[in-house]
Short mmCIF file of C-alpha atoms and ligand atoms in Angstrom, two decimals:
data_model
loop_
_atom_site.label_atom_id
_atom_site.label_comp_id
_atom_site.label_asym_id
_atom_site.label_seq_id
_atom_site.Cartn_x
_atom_site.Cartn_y
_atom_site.Cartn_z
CA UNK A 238 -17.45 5.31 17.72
CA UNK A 239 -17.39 1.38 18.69
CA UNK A 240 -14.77 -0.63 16.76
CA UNK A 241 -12.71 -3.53 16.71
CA UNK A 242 -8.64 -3.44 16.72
CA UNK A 243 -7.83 -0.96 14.10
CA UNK A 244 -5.12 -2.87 11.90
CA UNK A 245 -1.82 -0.32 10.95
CA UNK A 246 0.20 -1.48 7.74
CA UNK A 247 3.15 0.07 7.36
CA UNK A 248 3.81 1.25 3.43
CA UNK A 249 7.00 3.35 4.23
CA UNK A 250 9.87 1.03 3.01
CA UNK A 251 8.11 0.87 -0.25
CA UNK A 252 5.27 3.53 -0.71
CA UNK A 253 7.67 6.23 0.57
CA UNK A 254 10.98 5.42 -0.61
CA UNK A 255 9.93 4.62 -3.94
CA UNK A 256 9.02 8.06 -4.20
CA UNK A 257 12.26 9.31 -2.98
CA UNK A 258 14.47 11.80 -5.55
CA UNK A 259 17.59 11.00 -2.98
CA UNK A 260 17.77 7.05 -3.43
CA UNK A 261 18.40 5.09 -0.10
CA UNK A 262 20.92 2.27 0.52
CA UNK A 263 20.15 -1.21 0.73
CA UNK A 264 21.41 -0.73 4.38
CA UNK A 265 19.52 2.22 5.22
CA UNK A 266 16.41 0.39 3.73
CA UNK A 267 17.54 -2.64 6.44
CA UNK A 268 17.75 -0.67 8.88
CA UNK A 269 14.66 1.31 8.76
CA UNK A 270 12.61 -1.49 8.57
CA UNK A 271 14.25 -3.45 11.64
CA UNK A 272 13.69 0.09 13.61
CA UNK A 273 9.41 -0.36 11.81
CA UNK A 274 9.70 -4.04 12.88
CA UNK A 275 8.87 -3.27 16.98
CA UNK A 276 6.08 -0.69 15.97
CA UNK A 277 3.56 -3.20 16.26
CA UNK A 278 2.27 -2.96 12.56
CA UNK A 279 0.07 -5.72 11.29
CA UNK A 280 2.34 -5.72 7.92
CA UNK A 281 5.62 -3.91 6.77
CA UNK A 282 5.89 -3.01 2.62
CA UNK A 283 9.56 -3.96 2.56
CA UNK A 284 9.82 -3.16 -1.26
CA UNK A 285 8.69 -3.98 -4.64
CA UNK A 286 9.62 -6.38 -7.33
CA UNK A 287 8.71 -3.71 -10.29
CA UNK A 288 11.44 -2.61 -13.43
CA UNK A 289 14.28 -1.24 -11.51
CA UNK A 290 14.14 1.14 -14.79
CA UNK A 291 10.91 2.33 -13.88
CA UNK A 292 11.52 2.84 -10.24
CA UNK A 293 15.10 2.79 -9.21
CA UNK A 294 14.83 2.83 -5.75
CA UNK A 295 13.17 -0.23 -5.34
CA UNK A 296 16.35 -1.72 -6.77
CA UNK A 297 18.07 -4.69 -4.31
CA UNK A 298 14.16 -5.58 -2.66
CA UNK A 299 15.53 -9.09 -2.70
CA UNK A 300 18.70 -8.57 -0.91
CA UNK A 301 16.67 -5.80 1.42
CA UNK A 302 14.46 -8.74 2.19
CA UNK A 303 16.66 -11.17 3.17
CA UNK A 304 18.75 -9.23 5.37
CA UNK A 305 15.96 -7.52 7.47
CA UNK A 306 15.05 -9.31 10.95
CA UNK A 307 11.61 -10.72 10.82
CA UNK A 308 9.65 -11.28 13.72
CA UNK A 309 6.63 -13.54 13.82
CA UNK A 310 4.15 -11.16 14.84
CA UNK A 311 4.15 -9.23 11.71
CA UNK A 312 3.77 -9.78 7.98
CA UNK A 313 6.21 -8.65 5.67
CA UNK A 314 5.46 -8.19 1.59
CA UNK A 315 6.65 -6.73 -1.49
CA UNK A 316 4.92 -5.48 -4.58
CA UNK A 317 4.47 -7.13 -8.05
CA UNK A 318 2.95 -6.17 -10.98
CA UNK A 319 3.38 -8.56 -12.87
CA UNK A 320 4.73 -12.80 -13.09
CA UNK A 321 8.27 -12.28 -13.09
CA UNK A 322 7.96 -10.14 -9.88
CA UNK A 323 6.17 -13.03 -8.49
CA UNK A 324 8.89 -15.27 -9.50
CA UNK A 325 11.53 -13.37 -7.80
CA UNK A 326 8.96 -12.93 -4.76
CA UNK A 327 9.03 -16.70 -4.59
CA UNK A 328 12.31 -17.40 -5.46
CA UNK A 329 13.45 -14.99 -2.33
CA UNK A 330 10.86 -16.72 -0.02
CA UNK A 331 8.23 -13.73 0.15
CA UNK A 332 5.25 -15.24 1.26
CA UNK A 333 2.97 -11.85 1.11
CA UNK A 334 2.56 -10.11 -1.89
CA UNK A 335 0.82 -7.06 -3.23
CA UNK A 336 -0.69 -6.75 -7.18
CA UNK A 337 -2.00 -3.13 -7.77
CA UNK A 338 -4.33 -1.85 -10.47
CA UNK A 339 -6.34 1.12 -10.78
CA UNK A 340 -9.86 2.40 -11.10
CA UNK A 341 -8.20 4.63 -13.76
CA UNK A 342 -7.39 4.08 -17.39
CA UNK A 343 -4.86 6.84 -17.69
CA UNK A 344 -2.94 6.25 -14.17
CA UNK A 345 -2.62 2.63 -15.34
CA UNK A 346 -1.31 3.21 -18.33
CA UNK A 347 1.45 5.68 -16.81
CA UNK A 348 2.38 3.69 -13.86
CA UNK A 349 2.10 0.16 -15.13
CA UNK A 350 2.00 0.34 -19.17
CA UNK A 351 -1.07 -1.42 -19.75
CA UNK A 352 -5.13 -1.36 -19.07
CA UNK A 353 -7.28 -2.04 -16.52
CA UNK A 354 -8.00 -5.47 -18.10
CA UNK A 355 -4.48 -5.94 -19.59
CA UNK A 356 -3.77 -5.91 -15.75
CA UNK A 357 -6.01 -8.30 -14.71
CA UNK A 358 -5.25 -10.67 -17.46
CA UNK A 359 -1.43 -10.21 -15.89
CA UNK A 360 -2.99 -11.09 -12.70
CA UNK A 361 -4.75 -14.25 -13.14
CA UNK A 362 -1.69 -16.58 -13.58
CA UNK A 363 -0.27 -14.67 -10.55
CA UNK A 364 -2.93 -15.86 -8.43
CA UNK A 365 -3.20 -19.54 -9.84
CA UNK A 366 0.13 -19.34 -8.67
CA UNK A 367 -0.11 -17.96 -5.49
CA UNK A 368 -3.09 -20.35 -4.20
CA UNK A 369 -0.60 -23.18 -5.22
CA UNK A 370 2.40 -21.55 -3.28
CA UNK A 371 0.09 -20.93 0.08
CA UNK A 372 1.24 -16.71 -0.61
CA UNK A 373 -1.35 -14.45 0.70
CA UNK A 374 -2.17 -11.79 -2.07
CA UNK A 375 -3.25 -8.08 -1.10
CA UNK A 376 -4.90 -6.08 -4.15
CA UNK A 377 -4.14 -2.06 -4.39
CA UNK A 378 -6.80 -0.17 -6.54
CA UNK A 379 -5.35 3.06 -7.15
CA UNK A 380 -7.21 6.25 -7.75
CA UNK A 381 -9.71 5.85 -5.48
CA UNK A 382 -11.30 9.15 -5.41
CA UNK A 383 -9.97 11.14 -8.18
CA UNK A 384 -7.25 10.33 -10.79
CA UNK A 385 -4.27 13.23 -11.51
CA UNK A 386 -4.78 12.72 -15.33
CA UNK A 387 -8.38 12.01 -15.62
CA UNK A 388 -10.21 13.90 -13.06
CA UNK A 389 -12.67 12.49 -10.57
CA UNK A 390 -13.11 8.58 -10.52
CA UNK A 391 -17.11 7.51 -9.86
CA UNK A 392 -17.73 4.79 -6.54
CA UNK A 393 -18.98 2.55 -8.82
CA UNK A 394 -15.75 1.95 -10.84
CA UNK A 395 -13.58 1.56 -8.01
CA UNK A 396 -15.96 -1.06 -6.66
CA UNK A 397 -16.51 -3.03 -10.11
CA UNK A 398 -12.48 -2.86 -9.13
CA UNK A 399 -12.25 -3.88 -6.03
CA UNK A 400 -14.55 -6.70 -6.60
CA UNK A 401 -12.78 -7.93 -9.03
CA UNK A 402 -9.83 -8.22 -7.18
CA UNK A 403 -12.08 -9.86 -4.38
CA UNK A 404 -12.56 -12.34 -6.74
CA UNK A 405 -9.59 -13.54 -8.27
CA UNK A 406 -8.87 -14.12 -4.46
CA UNK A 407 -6.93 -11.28 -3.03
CA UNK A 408 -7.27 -11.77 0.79
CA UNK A 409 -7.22 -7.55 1.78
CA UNK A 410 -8.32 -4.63 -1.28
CA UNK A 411 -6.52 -1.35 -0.15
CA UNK A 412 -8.10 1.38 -1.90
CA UNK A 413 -5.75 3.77 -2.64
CA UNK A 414 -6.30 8.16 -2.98
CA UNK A 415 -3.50 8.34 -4.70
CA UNK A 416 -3.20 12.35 -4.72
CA UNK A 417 -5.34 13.08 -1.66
CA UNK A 418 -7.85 14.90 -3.15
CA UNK A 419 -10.27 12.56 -0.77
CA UNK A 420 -12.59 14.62 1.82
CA UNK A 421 -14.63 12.60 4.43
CA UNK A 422 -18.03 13.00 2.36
CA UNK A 423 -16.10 11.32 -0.94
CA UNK A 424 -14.15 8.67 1.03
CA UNK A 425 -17.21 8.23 3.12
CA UNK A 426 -19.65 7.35 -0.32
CA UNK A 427 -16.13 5.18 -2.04
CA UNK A 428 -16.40 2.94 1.24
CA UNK A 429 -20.13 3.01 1.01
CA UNK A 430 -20.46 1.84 -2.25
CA UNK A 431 -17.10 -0.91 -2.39
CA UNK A 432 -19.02 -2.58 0.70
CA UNK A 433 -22.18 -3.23 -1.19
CA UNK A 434 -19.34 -5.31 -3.24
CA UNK A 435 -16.61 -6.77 -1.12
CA UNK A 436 -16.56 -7.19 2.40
CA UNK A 437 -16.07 -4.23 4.20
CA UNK A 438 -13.72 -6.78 6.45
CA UNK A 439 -11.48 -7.15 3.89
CA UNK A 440 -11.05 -3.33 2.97
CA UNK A 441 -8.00 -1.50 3.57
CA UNK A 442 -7.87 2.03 3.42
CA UNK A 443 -4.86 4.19 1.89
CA UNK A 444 -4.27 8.10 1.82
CA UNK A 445 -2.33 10.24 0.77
CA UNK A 446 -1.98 13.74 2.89
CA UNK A 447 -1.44 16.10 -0.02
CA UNK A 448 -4.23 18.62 1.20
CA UNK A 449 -3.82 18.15 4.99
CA UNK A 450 -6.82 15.97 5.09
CA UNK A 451 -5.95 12.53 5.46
CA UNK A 452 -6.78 11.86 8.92
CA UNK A 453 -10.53 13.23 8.54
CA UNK A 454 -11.02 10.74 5.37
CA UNK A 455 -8.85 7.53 7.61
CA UNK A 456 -12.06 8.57 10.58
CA UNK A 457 -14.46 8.51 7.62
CA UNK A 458 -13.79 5.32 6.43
CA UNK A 459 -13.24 4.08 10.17
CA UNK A 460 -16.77 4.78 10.95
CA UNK A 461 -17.82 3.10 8.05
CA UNK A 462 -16.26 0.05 8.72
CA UNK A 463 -13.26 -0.12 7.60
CA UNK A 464 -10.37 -1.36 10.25
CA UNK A 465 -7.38 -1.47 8.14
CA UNK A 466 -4.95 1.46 7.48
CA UNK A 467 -1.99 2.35 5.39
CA UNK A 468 0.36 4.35 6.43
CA UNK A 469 4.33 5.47 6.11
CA UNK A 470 7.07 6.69 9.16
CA UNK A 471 6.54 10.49 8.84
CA UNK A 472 4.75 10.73 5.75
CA UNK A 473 7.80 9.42 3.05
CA UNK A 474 6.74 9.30 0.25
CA UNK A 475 3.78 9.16 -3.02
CA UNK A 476 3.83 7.02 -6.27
CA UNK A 477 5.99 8.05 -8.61
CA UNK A 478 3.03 8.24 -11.04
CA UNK A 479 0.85 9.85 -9.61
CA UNK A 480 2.16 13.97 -10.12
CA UNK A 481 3.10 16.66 -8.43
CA UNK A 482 0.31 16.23 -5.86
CA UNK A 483 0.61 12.25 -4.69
CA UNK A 484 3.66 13.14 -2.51
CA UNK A 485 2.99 12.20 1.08
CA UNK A 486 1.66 9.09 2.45
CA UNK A 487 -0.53 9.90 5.71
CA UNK A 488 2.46 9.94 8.98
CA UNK A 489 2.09 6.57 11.19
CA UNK A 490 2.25 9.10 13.82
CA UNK A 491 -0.44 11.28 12.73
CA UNK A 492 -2.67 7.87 12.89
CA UNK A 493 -1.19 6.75 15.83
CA UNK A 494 -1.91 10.28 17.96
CA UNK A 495 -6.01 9.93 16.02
CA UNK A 496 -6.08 6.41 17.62
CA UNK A 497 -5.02 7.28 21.06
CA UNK A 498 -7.55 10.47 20.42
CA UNK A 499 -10.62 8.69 19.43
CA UNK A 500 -9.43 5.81 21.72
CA UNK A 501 -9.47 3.19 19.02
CA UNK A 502 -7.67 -0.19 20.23
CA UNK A 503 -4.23 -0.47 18.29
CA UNK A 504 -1.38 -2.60 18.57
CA UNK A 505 1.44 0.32 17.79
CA UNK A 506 4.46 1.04 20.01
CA UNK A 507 4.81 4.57 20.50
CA UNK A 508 8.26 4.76 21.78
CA UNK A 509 9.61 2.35 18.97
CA UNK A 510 7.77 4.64 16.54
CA UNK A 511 9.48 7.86 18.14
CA UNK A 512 12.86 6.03 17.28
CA UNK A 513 12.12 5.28 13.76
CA UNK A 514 10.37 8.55 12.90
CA UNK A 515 14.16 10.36 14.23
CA UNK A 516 16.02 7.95 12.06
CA UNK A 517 13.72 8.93 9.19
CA UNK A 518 14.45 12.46 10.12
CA UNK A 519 17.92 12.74 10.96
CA UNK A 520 18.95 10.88 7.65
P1 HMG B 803 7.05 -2.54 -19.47
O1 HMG B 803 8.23 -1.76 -19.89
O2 HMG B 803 5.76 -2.31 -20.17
O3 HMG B 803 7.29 -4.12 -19.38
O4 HMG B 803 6.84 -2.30 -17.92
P2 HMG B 803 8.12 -5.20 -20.11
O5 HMG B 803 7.47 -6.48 -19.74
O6 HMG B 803 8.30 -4.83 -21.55
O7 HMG B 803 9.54 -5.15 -19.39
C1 HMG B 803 10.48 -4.11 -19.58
C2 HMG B 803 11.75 -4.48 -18.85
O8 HMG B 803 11.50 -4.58 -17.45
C3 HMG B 803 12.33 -5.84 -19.24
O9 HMG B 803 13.74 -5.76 -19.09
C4 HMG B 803 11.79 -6.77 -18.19
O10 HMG B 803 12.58 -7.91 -18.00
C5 HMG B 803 11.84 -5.88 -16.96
P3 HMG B 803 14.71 -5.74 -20.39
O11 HMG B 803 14.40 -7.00 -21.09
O12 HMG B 803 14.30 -4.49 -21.16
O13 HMG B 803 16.08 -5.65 -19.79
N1 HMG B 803 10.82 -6.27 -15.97
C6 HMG B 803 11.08 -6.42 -14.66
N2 HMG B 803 12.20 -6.28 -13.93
C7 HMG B 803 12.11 -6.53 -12.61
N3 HMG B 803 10.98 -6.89 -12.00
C8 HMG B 803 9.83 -7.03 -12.69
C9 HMG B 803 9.87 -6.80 -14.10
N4 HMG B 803 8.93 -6.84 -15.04
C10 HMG B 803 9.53 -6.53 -16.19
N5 HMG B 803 8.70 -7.38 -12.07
C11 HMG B 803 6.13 -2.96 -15.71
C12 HMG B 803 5.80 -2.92 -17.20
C13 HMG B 803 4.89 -3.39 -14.97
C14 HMG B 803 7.25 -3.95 -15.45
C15 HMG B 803 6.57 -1.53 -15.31
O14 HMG B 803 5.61 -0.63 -15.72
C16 HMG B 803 6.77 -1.38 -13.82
O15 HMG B 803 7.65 -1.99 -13.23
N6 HMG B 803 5.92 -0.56 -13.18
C17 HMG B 803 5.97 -0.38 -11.74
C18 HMG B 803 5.52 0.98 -11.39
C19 HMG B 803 5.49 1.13 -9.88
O16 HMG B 803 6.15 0.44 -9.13
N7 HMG B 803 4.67 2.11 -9.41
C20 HMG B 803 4.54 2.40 -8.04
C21 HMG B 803 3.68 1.41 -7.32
S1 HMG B 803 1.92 1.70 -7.44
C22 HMG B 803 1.58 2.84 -6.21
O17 HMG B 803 2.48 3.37 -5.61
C23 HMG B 803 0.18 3.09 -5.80
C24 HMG B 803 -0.15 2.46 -4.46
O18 HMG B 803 0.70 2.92 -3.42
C25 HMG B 803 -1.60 2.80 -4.07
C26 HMG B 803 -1.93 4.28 -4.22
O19 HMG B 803 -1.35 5.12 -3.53
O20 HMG B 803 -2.78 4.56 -5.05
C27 HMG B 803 -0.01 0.93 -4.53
MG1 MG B 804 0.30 5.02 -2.31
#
């Protein structure tokens, strides 16, 4: 397998704790993420600016934000779904931000109250926005592979998706199996048909272990292209809409030990990755 640097974002701090039942301090979030900031990760999900009704424990991302220590040699971002989460985004100084949609009707409507196209009308003055702020915009499609309400999701949907998020100008697409149900044959013909849409460059890929087969869909997508993975400090996490079965992001370390396997070039910091994974742990 010849690739280039294989690109790790880290979706822990907000993928995983937003999924937690036992809600974590604003300190504990600050401190977690300066343990994720020497990991070497391309980008760190410090939070999201979504209805603290709807997901409590993304509560505080502004004061979370503010308090971490950045360093210049990784990006940090925050979710929005919608224009007021942009507007506290920019009023905090976020300069990377993450919209999220779905190639699902019914997942939409459960995590984010409105349509696929409802969503994309919310998105449009986000990005008119954005391109006049200089903020660099990464687009989620969700459900991927197979929806927990809905059942299988066809390749072609999440690439009409994708490429319209490509389109309104999202710089990265992360394509999201939400619940894991993902094997290296599906992930392998998702990739193959999103590329025929959007750059395969700009793809992200994002599982969820739920079945124990994350890593064989991440080395799927890998050798189809794709150099950009999500993952989260031992696994935290799932979407809070997603069911029963979208708990567990893939572990950084699982990717990190498949790297060093396959010998794929990586930026990550073992040692400063053993340290966080033990704080994760021994909370
Ligand atoms: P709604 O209830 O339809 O919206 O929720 P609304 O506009 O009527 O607002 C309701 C209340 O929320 C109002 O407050 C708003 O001000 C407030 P009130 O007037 O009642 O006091 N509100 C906000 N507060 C803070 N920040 C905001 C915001 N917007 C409105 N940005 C809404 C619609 C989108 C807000 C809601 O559904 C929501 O917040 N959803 C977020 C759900 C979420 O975070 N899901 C997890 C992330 S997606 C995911 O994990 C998948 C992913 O990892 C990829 C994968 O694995 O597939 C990305
Ligand atoms: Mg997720």
């Amino acid at each position: 397998m010849s690739t280039p640097l294989i690109k790790i974002i880290e979706v822990g701090p907000r993928d995983g704790l937003q999924n937690e039942k036992n809600i974590w301090t604003v300190e504990e979030r600050i401190q977690l993420i300066n343990l994720l900031t020497p990991c070497g990760f391309e980008e760190i999900e410090v939070g999201s600016f979504v209805s603290p009704i709807w997901v409590p424990q993304m509560a505080n991302t502004a004061l979370v934000f503010q308090s971490i220590i950045k360093s210049d040699h990784c990006r940090y971002s925050t979710l929005v779904p919608n224009q007021k989460g942009t507007e506290l985004a920019l009023t905090h100084n976020v300069r990377n931000i993450s919209i999220f949609t779905a190639a699902s009707e019914a997942f939409n409507k459960k995590n984010i109250n409105c349509t696929i196209e409802e969503s994309f009308e919310r998105f449009k003055p986000i990005m008119v926005e954005a391109k006049q702020k200089n903020m660099r915009v990464r687009g989620y499609v969700s459900c991927a592979i197979e929806c927990p309400y809905s059942g299988p999701i066809l390749p072609e949907k999440v690439a009409e998706v994708a490429e319209q998020l490509w389109q309104l100008g999202c710089a990265e697409i992360s394509l999201g199996d939400t619940i894991g149900k993902g094997t290296p044959e599906t992930t392998r013909a998702m990739i193959n048909t999103v590329k025929t849409r959007v750059p395969v460059d700009n793809l992200a890929i994002h599982c969820h272990d739920t079945y124990g087969r994350a890593i064989d869909n991440i080395e799927a997508a890998i050798e189809n292209g794709v150099f950009i993975v999500d993952s989260a400090i031992t696994g935290l996490g799932g979407c809070p809409y997603g069911g029963d079965n979208a708990k567990g992001n893939v572990a950084t370390e699982l990717v990190l030990a498949f790297l060093n396997r396959k010998n794929l070039y990586h930026t990550l910091n073992a040692d400063a990755i053993k340290t966080a994974r033990q704080f994760v742990l021994n909370r």
